[in-house]
Short mmCIF file of C-alpha atoms and ligand atoms in Angstrom, two decimals:
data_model
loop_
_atom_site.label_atom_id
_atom_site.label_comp_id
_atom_site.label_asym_id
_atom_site.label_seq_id
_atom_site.Cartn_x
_atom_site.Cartn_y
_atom_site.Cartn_z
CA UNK G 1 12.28 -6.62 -15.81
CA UNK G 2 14.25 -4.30 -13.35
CA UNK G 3 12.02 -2.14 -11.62
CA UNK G 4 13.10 1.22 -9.45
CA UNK G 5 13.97 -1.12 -6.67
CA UNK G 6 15.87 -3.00 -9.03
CA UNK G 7 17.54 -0.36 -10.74
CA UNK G 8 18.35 1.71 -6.96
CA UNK G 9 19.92 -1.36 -6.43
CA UNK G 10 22.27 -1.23 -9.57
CA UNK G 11 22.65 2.28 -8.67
CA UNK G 12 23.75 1.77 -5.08
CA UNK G 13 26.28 -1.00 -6.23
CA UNK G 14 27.37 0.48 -8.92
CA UNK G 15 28.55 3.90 -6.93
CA UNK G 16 30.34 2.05 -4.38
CA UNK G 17 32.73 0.47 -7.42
CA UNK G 18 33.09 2.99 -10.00
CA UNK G 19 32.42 6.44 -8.22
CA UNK G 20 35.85 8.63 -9.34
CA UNK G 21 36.89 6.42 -12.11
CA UNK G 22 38.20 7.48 -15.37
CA UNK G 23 36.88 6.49 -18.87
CA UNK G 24 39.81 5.95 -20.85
CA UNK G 25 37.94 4.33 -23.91
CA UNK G 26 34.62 2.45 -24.98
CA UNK G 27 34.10 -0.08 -26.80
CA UNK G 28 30.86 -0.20 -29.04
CA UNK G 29 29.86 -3.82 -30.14
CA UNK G 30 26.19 -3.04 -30.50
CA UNK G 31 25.09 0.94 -31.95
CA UNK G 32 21.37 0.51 -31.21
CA UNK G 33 21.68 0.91 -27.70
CA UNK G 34 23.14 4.81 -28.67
CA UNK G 35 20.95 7.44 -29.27
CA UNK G 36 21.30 10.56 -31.57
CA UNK G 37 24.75 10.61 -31.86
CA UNK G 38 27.06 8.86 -33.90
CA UNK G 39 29.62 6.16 -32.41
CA UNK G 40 32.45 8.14 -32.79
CA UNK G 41 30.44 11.40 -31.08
CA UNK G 42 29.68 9.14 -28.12
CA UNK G 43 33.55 7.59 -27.53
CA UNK G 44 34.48 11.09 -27.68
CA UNK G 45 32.64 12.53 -25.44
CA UNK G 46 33.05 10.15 -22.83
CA UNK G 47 37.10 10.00 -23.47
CA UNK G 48 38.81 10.92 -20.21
CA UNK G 49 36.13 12.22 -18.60
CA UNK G 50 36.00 11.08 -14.57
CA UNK G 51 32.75 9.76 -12.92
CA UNK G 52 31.44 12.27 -10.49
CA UNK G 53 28.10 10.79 -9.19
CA UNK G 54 24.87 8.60 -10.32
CA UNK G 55 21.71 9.38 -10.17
CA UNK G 56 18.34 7.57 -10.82
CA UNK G 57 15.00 8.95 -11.74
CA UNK G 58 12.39 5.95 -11.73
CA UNK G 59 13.81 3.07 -14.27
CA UNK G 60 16.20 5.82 -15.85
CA UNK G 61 19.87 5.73 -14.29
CA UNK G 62 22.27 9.26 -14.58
CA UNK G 63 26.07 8.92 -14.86
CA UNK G 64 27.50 12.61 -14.06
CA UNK G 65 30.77 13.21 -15.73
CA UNK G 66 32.41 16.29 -15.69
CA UNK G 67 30.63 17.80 -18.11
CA UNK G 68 28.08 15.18 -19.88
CA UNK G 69 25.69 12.90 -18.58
CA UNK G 70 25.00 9.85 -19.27
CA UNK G 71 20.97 8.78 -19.46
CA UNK G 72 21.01 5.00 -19.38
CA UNK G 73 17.99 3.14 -19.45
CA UNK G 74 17.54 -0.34 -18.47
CA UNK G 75 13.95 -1.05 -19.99
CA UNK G 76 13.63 -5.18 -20.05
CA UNK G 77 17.24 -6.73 -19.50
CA UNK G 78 19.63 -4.13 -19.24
CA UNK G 79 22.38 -4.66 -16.34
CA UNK G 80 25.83 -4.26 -15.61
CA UNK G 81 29.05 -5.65 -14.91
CA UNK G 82 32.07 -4.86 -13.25
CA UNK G 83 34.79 -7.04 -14.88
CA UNK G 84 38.74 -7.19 -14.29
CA UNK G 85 39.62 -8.94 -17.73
CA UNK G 86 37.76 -9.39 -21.30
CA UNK G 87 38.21 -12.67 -20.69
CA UNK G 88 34.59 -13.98 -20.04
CA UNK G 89 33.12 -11.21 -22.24
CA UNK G 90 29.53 -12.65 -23.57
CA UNK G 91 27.72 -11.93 -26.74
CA UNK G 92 24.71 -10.02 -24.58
CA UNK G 93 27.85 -7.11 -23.81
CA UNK G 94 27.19 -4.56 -25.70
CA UNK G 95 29.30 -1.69 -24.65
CA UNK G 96 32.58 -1.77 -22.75
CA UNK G 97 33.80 1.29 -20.54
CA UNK G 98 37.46 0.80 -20.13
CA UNK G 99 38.45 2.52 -17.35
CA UNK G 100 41.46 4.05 -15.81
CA UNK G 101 41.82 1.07 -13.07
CA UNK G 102 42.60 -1.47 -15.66
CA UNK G 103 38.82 -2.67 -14.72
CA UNK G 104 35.78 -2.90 -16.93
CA UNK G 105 32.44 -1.63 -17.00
CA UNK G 106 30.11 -3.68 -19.21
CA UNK G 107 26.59 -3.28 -20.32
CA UNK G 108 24.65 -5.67 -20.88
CA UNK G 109 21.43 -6.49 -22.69
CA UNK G 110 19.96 -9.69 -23.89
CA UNK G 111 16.99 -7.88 -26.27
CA UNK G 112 18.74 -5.21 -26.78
CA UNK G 113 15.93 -2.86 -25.53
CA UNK G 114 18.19 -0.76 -23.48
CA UNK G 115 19.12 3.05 -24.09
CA UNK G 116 22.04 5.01 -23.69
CA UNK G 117 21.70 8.52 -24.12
CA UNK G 118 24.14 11.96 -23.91
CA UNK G 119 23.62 15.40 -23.09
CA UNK G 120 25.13 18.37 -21.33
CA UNK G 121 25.69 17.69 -17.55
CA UNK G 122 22.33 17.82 -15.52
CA UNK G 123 20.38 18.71 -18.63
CA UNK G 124 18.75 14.60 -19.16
CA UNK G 125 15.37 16.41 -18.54
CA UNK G 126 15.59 17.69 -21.78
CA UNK G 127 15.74 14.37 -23.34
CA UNK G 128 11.92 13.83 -24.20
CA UNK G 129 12.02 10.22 -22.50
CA UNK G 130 12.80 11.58 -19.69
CA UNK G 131 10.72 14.95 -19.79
CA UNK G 132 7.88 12.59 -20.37
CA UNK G 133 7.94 11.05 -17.24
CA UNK G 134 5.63 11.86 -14.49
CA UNK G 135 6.51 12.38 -10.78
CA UNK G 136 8.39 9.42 -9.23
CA UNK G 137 6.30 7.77 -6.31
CA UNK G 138 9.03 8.20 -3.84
CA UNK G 139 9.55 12.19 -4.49
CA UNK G 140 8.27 13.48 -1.17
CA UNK G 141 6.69 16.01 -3.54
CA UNK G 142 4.41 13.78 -4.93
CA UNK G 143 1.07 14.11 -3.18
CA UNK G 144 -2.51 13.34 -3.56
CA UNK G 145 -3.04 16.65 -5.23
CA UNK G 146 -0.55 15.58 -8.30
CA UNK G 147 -1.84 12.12 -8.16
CA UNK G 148 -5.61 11.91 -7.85
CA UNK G 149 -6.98 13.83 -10.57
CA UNK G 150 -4.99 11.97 -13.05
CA UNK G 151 -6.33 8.92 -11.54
CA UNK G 152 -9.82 10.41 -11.23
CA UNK G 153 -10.00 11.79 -14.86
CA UNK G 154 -9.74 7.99 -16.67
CA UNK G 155 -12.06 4.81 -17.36
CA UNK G 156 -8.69 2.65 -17.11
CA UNK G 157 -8.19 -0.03 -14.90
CA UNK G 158 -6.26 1.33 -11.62
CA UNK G 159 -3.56 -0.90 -12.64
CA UNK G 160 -2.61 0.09 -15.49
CA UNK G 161 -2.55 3.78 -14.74
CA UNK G 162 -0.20 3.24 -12.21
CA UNK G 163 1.86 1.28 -14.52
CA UNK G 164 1.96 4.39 -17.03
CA UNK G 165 5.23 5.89 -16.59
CA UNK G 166 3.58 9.21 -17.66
CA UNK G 167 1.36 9.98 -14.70
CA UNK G 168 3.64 7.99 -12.13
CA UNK G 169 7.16 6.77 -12.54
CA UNK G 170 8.96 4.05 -10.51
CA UNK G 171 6.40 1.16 -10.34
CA UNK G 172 5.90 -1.67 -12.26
CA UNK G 173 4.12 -4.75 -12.34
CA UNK G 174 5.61 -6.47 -9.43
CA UNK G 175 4.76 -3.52 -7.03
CA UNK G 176 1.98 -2.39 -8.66
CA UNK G 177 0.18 -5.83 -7.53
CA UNK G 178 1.75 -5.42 -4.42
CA UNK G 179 0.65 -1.70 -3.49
CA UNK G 180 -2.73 -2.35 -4.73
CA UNK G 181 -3.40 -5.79 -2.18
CA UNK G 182 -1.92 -3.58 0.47
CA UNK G 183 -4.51 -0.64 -0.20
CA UNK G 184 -6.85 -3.30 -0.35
CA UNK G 185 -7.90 -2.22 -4.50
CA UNK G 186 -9.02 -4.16 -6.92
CA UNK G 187 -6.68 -4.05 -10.37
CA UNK G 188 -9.50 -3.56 -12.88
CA UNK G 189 -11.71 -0.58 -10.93
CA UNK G 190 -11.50 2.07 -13.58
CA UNK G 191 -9.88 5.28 -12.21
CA UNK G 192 -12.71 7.45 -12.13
CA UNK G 193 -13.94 5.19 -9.41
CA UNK G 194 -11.16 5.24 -6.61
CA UNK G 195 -12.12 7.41 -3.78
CA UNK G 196 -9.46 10.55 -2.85
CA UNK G 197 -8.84 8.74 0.38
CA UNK G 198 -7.78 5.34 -1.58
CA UNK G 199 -5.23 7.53 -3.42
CA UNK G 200 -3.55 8.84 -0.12
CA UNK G 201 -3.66 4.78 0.76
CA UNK G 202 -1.99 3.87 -2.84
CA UNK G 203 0.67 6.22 -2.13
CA UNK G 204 1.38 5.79 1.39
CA UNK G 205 1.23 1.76 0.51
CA UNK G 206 3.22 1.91 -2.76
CA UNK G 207 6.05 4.05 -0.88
CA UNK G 208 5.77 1.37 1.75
CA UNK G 209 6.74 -1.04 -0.63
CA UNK G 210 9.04 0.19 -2.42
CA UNK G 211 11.27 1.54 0.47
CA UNK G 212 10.88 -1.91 1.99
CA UNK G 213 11.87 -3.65 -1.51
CA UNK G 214 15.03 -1.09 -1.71
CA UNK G 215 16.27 -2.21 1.83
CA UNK G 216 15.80 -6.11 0.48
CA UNK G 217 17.57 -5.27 -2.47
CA UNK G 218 14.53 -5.35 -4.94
CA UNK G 219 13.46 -8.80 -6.09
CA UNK G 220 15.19 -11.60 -8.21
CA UNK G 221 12.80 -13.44 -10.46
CA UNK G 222 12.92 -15.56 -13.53
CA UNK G 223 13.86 -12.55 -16.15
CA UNK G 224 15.71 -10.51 -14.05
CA UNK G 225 19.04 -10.56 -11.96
CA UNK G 226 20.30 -7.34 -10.85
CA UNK G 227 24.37 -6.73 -11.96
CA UNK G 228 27.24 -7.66 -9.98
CA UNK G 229 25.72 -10.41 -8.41
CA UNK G 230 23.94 -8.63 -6.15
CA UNK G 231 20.28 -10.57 -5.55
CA UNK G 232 17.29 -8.72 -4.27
CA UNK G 233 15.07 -10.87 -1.33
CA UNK G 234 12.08 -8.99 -1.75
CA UNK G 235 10.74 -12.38 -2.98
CA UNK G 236 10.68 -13.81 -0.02
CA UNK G 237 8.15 -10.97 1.24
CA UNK G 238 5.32 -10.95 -1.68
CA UNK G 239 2.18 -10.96 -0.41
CA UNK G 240 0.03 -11.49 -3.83
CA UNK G 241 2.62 -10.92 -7.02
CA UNK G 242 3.30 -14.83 -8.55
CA UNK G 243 1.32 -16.11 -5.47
CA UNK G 244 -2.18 -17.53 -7.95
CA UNK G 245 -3.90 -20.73 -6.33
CA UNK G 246 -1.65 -19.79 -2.70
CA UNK G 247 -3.67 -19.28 0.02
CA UNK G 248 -3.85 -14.87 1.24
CA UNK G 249 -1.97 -14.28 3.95
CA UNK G 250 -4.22 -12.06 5.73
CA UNK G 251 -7.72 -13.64 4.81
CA UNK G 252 -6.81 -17.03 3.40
CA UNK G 253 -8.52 -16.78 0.22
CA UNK G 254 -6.67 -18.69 -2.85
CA UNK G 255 -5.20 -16.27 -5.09
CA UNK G 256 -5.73 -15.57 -8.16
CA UNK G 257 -4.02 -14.45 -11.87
CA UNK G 258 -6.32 -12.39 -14.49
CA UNK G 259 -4.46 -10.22 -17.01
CA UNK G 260 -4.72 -6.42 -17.20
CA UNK G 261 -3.84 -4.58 -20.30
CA UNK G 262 -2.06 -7.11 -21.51
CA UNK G 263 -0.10 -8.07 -17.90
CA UNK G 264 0.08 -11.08 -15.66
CA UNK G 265 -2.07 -9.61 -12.40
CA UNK G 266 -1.88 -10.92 -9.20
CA UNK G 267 -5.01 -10.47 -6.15
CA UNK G 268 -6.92 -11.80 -3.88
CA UNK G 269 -10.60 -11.65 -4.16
CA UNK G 270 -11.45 -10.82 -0.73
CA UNK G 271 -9.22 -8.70 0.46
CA UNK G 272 -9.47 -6.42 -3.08
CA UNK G 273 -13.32 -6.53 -3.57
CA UNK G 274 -14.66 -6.25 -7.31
CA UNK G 275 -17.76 -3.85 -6.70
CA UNK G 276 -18.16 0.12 -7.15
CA UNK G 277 -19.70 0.58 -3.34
CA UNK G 278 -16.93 2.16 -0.74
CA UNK G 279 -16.92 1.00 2.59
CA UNK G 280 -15.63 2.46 5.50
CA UNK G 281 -14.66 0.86 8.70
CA UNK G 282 -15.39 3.25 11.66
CA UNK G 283 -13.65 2.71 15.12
CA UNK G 284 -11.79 4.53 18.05
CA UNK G 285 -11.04 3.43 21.54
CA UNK G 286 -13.88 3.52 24.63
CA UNK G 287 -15.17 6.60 25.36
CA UNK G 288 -13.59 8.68 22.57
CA UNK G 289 -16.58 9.74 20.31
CA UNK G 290 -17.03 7.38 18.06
CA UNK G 291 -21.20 7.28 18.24
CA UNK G 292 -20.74 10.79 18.12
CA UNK G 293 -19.24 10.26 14.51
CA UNK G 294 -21.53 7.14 13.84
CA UNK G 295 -24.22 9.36 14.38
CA UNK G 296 -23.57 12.25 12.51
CA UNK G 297 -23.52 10.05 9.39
CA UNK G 298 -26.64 8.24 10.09
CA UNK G 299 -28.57 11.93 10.29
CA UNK G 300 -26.82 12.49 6.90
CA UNK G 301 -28.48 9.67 5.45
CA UNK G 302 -24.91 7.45 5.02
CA UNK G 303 -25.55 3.45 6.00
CA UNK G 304 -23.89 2.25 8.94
CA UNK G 305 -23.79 -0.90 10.22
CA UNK G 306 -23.27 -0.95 13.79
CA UNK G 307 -21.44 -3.96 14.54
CA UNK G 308 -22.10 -3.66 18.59
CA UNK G 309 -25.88 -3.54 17.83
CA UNK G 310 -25.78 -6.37 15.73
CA UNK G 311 -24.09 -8.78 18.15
CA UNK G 312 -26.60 -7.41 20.81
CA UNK G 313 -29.56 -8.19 18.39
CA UNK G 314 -28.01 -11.59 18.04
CA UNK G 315 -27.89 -12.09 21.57
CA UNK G 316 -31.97 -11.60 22.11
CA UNK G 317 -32.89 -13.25 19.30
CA UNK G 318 -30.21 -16.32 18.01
CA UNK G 319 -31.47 -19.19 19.66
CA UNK G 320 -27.98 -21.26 18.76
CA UNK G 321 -25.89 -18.35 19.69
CA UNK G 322 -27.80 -18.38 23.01
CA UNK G 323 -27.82 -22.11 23.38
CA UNK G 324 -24.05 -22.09 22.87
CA UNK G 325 -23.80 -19.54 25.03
CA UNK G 326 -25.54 -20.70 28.56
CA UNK G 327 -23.81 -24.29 27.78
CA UNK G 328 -20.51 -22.44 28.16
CA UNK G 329 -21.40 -19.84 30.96
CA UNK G 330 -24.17 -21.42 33.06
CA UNK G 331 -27.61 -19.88 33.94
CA UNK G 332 -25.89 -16.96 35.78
CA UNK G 333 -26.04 -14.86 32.12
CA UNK G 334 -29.42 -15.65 31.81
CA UNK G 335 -32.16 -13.16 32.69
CA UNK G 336 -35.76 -13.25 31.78
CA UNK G 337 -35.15 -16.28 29.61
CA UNK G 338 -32.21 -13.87 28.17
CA UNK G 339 -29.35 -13.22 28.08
CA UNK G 340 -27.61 -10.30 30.35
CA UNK G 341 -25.65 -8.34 28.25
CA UNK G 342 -24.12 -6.56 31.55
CA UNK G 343 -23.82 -9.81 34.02
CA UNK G 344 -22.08 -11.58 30.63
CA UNK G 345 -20.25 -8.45 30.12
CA UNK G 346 -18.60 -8.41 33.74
CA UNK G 347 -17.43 -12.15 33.56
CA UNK G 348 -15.72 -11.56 30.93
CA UNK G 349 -13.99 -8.64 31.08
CA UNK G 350 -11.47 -9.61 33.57
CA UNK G 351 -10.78 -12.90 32.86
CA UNK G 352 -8.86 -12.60 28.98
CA UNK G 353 -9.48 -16.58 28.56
CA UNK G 354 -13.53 -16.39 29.07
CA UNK G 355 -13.24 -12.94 26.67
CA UNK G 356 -12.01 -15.29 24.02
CA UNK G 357 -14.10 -18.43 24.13
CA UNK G 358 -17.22 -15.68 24.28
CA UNK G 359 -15.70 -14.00 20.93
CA UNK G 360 -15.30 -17.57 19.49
CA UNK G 361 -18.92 -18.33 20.06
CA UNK G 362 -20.41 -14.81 18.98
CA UNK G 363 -17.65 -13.85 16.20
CA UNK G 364 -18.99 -16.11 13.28
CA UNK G 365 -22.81 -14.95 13.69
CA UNK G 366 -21.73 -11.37 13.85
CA UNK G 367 -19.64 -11.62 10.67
CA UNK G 368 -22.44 -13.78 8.96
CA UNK G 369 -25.14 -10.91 9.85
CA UNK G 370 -22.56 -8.18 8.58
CA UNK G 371 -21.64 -9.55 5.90
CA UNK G 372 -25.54 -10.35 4.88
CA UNK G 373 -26.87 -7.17 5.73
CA UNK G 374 -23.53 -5.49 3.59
CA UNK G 375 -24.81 -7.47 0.28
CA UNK G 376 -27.95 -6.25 1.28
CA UNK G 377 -26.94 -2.65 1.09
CA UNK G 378 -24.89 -3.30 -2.19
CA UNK G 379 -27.55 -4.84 -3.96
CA UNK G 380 -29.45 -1.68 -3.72
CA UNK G 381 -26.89 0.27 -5.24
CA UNK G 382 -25.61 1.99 -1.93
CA UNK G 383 -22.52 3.43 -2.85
CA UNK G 384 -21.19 3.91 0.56
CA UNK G 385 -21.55 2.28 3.64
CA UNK G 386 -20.06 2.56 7.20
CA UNK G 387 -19.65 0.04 9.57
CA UNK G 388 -18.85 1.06 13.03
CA UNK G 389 -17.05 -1.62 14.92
CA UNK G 390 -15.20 -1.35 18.21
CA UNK G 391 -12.05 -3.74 17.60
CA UNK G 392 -12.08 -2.69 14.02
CA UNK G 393 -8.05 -3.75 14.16
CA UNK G 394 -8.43 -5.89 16.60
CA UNK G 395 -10.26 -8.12 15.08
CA UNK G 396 -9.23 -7.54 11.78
CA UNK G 397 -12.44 -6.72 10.39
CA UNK G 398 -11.10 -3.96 8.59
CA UNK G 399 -10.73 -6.74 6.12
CA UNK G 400 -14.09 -5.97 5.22
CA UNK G 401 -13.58 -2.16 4.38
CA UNK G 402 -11.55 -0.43 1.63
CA UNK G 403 -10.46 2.59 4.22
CA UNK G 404 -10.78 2.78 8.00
CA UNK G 405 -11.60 5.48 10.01
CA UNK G 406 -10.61 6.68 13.78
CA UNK G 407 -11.82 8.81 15.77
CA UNK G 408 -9.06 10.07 18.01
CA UNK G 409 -9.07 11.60 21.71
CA UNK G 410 -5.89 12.32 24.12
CA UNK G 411 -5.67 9.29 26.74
CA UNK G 412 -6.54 11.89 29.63
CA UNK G 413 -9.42 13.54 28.51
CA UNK G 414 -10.31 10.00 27.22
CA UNK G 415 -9.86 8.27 30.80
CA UNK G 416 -11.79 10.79 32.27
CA UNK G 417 -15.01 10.39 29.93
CA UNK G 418 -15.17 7.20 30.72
CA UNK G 419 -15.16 7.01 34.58
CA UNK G 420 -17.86 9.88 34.45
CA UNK G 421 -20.01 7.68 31.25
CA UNK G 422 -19.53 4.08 33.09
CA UNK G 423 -19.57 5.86 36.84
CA UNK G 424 -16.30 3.76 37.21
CA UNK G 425 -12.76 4.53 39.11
CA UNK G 426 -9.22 5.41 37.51
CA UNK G 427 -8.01 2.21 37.81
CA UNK G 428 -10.96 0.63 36.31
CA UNK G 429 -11.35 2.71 33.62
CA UNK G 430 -7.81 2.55 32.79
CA UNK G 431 -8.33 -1.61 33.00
CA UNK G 432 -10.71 -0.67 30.30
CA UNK G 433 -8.77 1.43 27.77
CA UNK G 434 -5.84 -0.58 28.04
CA UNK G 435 -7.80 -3.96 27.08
CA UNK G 436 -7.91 -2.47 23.66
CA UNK G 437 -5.15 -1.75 20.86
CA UNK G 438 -3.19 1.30 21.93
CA UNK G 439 -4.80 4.65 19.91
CA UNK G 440 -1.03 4.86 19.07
CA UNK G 441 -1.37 1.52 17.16
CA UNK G 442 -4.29 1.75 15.64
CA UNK G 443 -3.29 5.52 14.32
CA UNK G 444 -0.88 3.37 12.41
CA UNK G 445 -3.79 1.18 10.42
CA UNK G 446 -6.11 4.18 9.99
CA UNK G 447 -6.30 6.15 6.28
CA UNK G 448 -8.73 9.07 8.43
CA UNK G 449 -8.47 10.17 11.76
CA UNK G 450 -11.10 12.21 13.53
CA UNK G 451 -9.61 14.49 16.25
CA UNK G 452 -12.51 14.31 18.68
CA UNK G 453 -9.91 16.74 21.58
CA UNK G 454 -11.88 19.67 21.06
CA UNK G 455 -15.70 21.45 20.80
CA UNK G 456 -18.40 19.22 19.12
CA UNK G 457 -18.61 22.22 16.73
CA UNK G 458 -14.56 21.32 15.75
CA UNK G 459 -15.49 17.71 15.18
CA UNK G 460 -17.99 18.19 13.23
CA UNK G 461 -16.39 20.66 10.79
CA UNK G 462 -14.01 17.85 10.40
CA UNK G 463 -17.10 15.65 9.38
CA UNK G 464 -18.77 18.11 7.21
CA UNK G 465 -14.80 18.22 5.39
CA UNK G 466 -14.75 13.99 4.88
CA UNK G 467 -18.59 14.03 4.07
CA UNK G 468 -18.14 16.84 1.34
CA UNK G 469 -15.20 14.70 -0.18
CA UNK G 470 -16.91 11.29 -0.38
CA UNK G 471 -19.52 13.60 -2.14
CA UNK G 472 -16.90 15.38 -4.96
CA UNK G 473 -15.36 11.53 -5.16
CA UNK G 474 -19.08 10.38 -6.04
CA UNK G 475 -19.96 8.10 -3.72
CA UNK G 476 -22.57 10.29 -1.51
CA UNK G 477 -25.97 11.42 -4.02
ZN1 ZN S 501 -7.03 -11.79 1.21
#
C-alpha cells in the first residue's frame, strides 16, 4: 500500500512529466473510481483544461487545473503511468488522460479501491474525505499540543492511533513500526499511557523517518511499486518493519510479528518494553550538574538508580569482579584488601586501551545489578524510575530507558567547575571533558535537556516544570 512517502514520490515524478500539459480528453473504462459526478460531468470538466501544479496532503494527491481540482486518492493499489501509445494498455487502467503531447496519463488500480474526486480549484477541503483528515505529521504546525491529548484521551493501542488518519495523517503501517522502534514504544501501550515527552519523541522520530524515506524514494515491497518505474530503497534501511525472527540492530534481540487491530506489527522486545513504568535515563558531561538534578528527584521521592554507585558498590563487595580485576591490574589497585577506586581510576584514565579492558570486566555486573534492581522497582508498581548514568550514550545504556535526559552547561563555565571540584589544571580538566561524547552530540540523543548555565533557583524551576508534567502524564502519585 503506498504510503505518504510513497505517494510524495508519485507526486515528485509525476510533476516533473506532466506539469503544463493539456487534457484534451479522458477516457473512462472503470466509473467507480469517480465520485459524485456523472462520467460525462467529469470528461467535461477536465476538457482542455492545463495542469498548473500538484499537491499532496498525506495519502491524498491534488491536480490544480485552471479552475478544478482534482482529489485523487491512491488508497491500496492506485498508481500511475506515463505512456506514449495505448499499445500496452492493461485491464488494471482505469482512466486515460489524453493529453495535448500525444502522451498518456493512466491510472491504475488493481482493486479498484482508488478515488477520483472534483471540485472548484483549492476547495478539496470541502470534500468530507479530506476535511476528515487530521494534521499531517510533517506540517511544521503539528506539535505536541495537537497531538498528545488525542493520544492521551484513548485506551487504544499506540499503534493504531497513529494509524487513524483522523487524528494524524501520513503514516501507515510501514512507518508506524518504524517511528515507534525508534521512540523506543511498544505497539500495544494504550494511549492514555504514553508520557507527553514520548509524544515529542514520536513526532520528532516519525518526521525522521519519513523525511529520510522521501529522500530514498519511499519503499518497494511485495504490494506496492510506485508509478513510472520509479523504486523507493527505503527497504534497505528498516530497522524492525518485515524484520520477525532477525536479530535488532541496536540490541540484538530476535524480532518479532504480533498483530494490532487487525495489522501485521513489527518490534523488538527489548528495545520497546511491554510494561506501564517510565524510565528515564539521566546524564550530562563531568562537572555539569547532573547530581544536582539526581538529587532533586531523590528528595521528591522519584527512584533513581545511580549507575556510578552501583559499580562502586560492586567494586567493595563482588568478589569475581575483584578477582578479575587484580588478575588484570596487579596488586597496585588494591588497598586494604580493596580495591582503590582513585589509584584504579588514574591508570586508566590515560591509557584508552586499559579504560576498555576495565569496562569489559565491570560492564556486565553493572548491567546485571541495574537491570535486577529495575525489576525490583517495577515489581512494586513504581511507575517511574531514573537512572543516572554518566556515559548514558556512550555506552548505550539508554537502551534501557524510554526517554533520556541531559543536563546541559556551556563548555567554559563547565571546564572551570571542574578544575576548582577535582583541584586539577586546564589542560587536565579539558583531558577530562573531552574523553566523553561531545555535549553537542549527546544534545542530539536527548528528548529533555536541563540548562544547568544559570542560578540553582533557574534549574530548579526547570525541574519543578518536568516533575509537574510526569505528574499530569500520571506517572508521579
Ligand atoms: Zn532491540
Amino acid at each position: 500500500m503506498p504510503e505518504l512517502p510513497e505517494v510524495e514520490t508519485v507526486r515528485q515524478t509525476l510533476k516533473n512529466f506532466i506539469i503544463g500539459r493539456k487534457v484534451t480528453d479522458v477516457i473512462v473504462r472503470y466509473d467507480g473510481i469517480i465520485k459524485d459526478v456523472t462520467v460525462e460531468e467529469f470528461r467535461t470538466k477536465l476538457a482542455n483544461q492545463q495542469l498548473k501544479d500538484i499537491r499532496r496532503l498525506g495519502k491524498y494527491l491534488f491536480f490544480d487545473f485552471e479552475n478544478i481540482t482534482l482529489t485523487s486518492h491512491l488508497r491500496m493499489e492506485g498508481k500511475y503511468y506515463l505512456k506514449d501509445s495505448l499499445d500496452t494498455l492493461t485491464k488494471h487502467e482505469h482512466i486515460i488522460f489524453v493529453l495535448d503531447n500525444g502522451k498518456f496519463l493512466t491510472y491504475h488500480d488493481v482493486r479498484k479501491f482508488g478515488t477520483m474526486e472534483i471540485t472548484d480549484l483549492h476547495k478539496e477541503s470541502e470534500l468530507k474525505s479530506v476535511k476528515a483528515l487530521g494534521m499531517e505529521i510533517n506540517d511544521p504546525m503539528l506539535s505536541v499540543d495537537y497531538l498528545y491529548p488525542l493520544l492521551k484521551k484513548s485506551n487504544r493501542a499506540i499503534k493504531s492511533l497513529l494509524l487513524d488518519q483522523h487524528i494524524v495523517c501520513g503514516l501507515g503501517n510501514i512507518y508506524v513500526d518504524e517511528t515507534l522502534f525508534s521512540a523506543r514504544i511498544y505497539p500495544e501501550k494504550p494511549g492514555s499511557n504514553i508520557s507527553i515527552y514520548q509524544v515529542d519523541k514520536i513526532i520528532r522520530k516519525a518526521r525522521k523517518v519519513i523525511n529520510k524515506a522521501i529522500r530514498l524514494g519511499g519503499t518497494t515491497i511485495r504490494t506496492y511499486q510506485s508509478s513510472l518505474g520509479v523504486d523507493g530503497l527505503f527497504q534497505n534501511h528498516l530497522n524492525v518493519h518485515t524484520l520477525a525472527g532477525e536479530k535488532c540492530k541496536f540490541c540484538n534481540d530476535t524480532i518479532l510479528k504480533i498483530r494490532v487491530g487487525g495489522r501485521g506489527t513489527y518490534y523488538c522486545p527489548t528495545c520497546q518494553r511491554n510494561d506501564d513504568t517510565l524510565i528515564i535515563g539521566l546524564t550530562g558531561g563531568i562537572a555539569t550538574g547532573k547530581t544536582l538534578v539526581s538529587d532533586w528527584f531523590i528528595k521528591n521521592k522519584v527512584n533513581v538508580l545511580d549507575a556510578d554507585k552501583i559499580y562502586k558498590k560492586l567494586l567493595k563487595t563482588n568478589k569475581i569482579m575483584y578477582n578479575e580485576i587484580t588478575r588484570e591490574f596487579g596488586e597496585s589497585v588494591v588497598k586494604d584488601k580493596q580495591i582503590d577506586t582513585s589509584a584504579l581510576g588514574k591508570m586508566v584514565f590515560s591509557d584508552k586501551e586499559l579504560r576498555l579492558k576495565l569496562n569489559h570486566i565491570t560492564h556486565p555486573f553493572v548491567i546485571r545489578e541495574l537491570e535486577r534492581q529495575i525489576d525490583n522497582l517495577k515489581n512494586k508498581g513504581k511507575k517511574l524510575i531514573i537512572l543516572d548514568i554518566p556515559l548514558l550514550y556512550e555506552f548505550k545504556l539508554d537502551s534501557y530507558s524510554d526517554i533520556s535526559m541531559l543536563v546541559d552547561l556551556d563548555y567554559d563555565i563547565q571546564i572551570k567547575r571542574l578544575m576548582k571540584r577535582d583541584h586539577i589544571d586546564y589542560d587536565l580538566a579539558n583531558k577530562k571533558i573531552n574523553s566523553q561524547l561531545s555535549m553537542d552530540t549527546k544534545k542530539k540523543f536527548a528528548d529533555i535537556i536541563i540548562d544547568n548555565n544559570h542560578s540553582k533557583a533557574e534549574t530548579e524551576k526547570q525541574l519543578v516544570k518536568i516533575y509537574q508534567t510526569l505528574r499530569s502524564d500520571g506517572f508521579v502519585n
